[in-house]
PDB file of C-alpha atoms in Angstrom:
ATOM      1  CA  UNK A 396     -15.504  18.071 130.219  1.00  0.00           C
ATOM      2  CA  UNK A 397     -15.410  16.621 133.600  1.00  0.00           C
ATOM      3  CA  UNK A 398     -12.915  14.556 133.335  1.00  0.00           C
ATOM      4  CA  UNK A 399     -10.016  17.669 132.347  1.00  0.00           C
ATOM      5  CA  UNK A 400     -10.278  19.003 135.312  1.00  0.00           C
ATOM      6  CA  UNK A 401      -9.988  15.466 137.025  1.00  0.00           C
ATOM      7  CA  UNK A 402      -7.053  15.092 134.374  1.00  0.00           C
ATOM      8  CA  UNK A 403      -5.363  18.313 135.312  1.00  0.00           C
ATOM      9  CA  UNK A 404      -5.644  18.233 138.749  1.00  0.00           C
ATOM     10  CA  UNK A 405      -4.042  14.429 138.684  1.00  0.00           C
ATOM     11  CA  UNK A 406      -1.763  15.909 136.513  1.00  0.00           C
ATOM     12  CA  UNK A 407      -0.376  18.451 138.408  1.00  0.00           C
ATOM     13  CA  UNK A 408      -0.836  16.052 141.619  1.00  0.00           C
ATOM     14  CA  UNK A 409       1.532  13.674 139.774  1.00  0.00           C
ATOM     15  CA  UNK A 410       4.218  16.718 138.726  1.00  0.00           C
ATOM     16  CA  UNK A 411       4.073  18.001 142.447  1.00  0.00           C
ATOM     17  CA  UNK A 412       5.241  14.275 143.842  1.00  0.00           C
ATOM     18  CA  UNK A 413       8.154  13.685 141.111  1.00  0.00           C
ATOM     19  CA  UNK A 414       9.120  17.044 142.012  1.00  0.00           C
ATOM     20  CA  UNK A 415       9.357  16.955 145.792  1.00  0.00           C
ATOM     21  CA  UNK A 416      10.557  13.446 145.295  1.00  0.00           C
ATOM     22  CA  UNK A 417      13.701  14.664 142.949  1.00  0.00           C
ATOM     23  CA  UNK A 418      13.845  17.262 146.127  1.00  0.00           C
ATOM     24  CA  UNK A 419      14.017  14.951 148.180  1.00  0.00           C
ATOM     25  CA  UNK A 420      17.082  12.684 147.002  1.00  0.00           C
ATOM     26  CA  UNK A 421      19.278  15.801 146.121  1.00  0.00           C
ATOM     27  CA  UNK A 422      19.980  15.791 150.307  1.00  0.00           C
ATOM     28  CA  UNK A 423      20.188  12.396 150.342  1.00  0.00           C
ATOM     29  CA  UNK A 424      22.772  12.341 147.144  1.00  0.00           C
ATOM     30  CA  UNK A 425      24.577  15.476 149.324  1.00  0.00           C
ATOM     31  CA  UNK A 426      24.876  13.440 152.150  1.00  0.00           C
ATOM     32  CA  UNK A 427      26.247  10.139 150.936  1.00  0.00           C
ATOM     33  CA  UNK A 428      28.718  12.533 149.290  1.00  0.00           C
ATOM     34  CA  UNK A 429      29.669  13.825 152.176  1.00  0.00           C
ATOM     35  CA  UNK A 430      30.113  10.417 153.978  1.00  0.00           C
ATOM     36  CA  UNK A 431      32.074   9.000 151.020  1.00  0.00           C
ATOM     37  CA  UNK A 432      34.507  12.366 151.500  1.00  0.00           C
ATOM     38  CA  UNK A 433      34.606  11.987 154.752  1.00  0.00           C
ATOM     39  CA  UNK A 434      35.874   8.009 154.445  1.00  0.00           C
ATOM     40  CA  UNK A 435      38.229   9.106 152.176  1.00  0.00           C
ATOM     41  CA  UNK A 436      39.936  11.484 154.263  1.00  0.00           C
ATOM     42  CA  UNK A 437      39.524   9.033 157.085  1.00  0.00           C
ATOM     43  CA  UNK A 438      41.250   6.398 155.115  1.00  0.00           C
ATOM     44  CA  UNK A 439      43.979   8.455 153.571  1.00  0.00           C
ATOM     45  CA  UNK A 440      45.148  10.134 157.116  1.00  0.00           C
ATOM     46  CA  UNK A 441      45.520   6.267 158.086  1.00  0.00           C
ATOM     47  CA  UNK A 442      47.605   5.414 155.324  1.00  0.00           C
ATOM     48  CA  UNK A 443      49.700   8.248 155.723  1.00  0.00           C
ATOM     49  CA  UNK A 444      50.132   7.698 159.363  1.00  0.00           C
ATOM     50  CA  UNK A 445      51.113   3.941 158.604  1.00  0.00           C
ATOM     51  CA  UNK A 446      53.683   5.342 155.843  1.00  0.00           C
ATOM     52  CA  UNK A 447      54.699   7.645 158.785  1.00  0.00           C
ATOM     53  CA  UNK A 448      55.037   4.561 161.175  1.00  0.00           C
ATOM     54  CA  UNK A 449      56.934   2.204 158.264  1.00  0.00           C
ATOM     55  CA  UNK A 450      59.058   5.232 157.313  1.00  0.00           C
ATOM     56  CA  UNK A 451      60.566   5.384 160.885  1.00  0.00           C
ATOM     57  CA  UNK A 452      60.657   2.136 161.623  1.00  0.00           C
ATOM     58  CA  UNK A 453      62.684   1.737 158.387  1.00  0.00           C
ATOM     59  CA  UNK A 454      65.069   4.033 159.678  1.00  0.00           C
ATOM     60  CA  UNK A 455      65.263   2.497 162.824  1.00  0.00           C
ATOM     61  CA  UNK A 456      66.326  -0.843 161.210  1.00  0.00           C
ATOM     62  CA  UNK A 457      69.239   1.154 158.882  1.00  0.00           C
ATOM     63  CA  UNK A 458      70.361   2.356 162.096  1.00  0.00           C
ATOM     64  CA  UNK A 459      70.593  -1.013 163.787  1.00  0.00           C
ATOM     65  CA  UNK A 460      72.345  -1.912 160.587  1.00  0.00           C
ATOM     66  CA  UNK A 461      74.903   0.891 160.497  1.00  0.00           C
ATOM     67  CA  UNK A 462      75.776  -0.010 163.783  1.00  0.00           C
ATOM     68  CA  UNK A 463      76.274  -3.442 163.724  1.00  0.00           C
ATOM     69  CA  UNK A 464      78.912  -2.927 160.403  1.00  0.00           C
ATOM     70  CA  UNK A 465      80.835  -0.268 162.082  1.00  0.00           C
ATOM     71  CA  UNK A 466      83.718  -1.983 163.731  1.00  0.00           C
ATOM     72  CA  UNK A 467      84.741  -2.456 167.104  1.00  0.00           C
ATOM     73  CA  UNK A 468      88.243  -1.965 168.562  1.00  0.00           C
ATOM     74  CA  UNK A 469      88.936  -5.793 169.612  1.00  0.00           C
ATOM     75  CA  UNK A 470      87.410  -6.668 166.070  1.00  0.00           C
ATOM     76  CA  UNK A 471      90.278  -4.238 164.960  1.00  0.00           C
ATOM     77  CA  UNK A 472      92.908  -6.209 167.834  1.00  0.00           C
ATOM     78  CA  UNK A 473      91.651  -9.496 166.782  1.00  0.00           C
ATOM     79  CA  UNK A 474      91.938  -9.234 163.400  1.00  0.00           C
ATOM     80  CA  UNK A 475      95.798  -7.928 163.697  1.00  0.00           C
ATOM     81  CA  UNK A 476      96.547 -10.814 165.526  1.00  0.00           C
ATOM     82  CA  UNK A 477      95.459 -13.418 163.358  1.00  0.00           C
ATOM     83  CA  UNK A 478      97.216 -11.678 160.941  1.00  0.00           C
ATOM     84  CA  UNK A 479     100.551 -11.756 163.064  1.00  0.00           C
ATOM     85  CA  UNK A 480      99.759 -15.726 164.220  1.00  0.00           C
ATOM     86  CA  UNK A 481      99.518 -16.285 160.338  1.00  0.00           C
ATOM     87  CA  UNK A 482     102.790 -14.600 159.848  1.00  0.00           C
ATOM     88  CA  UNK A 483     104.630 -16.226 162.785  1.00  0.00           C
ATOM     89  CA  UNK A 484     103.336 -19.434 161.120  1.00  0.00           C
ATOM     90  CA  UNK A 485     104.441 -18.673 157.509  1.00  0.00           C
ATOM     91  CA  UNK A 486     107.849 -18.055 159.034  1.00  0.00           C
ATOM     92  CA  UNK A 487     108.264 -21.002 161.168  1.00  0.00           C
ATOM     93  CA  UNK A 488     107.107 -22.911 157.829  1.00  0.00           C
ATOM     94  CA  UNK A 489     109.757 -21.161 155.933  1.00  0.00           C
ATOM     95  CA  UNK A 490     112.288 -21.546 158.508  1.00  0.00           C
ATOM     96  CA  UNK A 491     111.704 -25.580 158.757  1.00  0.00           C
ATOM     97  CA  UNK A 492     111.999 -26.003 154.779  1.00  0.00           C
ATOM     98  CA  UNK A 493     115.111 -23.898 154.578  1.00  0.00           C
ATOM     99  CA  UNK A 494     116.360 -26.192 157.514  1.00  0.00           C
ATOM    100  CA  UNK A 495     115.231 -29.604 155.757  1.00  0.00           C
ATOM    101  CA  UNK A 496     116.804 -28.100 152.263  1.00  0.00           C
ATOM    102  CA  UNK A 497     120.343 -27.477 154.168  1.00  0.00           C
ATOM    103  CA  UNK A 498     120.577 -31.085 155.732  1.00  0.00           C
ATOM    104  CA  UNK A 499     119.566 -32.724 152.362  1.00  0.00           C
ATOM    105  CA  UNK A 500     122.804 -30.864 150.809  1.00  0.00           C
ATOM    106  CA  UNK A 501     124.522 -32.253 153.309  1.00  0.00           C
ATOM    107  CA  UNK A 502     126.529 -35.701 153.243  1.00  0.00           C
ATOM    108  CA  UNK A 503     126.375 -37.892 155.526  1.00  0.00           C
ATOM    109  CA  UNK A 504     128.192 -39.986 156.596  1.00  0.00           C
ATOM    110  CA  UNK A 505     127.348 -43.289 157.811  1.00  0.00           C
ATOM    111  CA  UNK A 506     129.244 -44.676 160.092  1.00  0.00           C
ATOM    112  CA  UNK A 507     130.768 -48.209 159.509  1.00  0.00           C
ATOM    113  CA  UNK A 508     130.229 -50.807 161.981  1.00  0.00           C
TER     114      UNK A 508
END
């Protein structure tokens, strides 16, 4: 009979320790929970402020882009006269075979020596 008691009391020793042990790692569970939330926001308000960065930065570049297509005035000037030198050219062209064509018709005459 001496040893229940001895049983009991290591008994209950043994239930009072797994007890205030499971106690004892509920904070700690609470707390790494509360770090890993805290990460998480930590890490989501820096991706969103890197989208926020990308974003304008991406609208910065369609703006340099949209500028550089819209045209200028002398691209406008240039253009027409290229267009005009072509023309001119085209003419002069046209105007030298219609010459060459008329003197071919021609006869000539060779003059005897």
């Amino acid at each position: 009979m001496k040893k229940l008691p001895l049983f009991v009391a290591m008994l209950s020793a043994a239930l009072s320790f797994a007890v205030m042990s499971a106690d004892d790692t509920k904070p700690r569970l609470v707390m790494k929970a509360d770090k890993a939330r805290e990460q998480a926001q930590k890490t989501e308000a820096e991706q969103l402020e890197k989208a926020r960065a990308a974003a304008a930065d991406t609208a910065t570049r369609e703006a340099d882009v949209l500028k550089r297509q819209q045209h200028d005035g002398w691209e406008d000037a240039q253009r027409d006269k290229a267009a005009a030198q072509f023309n001119d050219r085209e003419s002069r062209e046209q105007k030298y075979l219609r010459e060459a064509k008329e003197a071919a018709r021609k006869e000539r005459k060779i003059p005897k020596p």
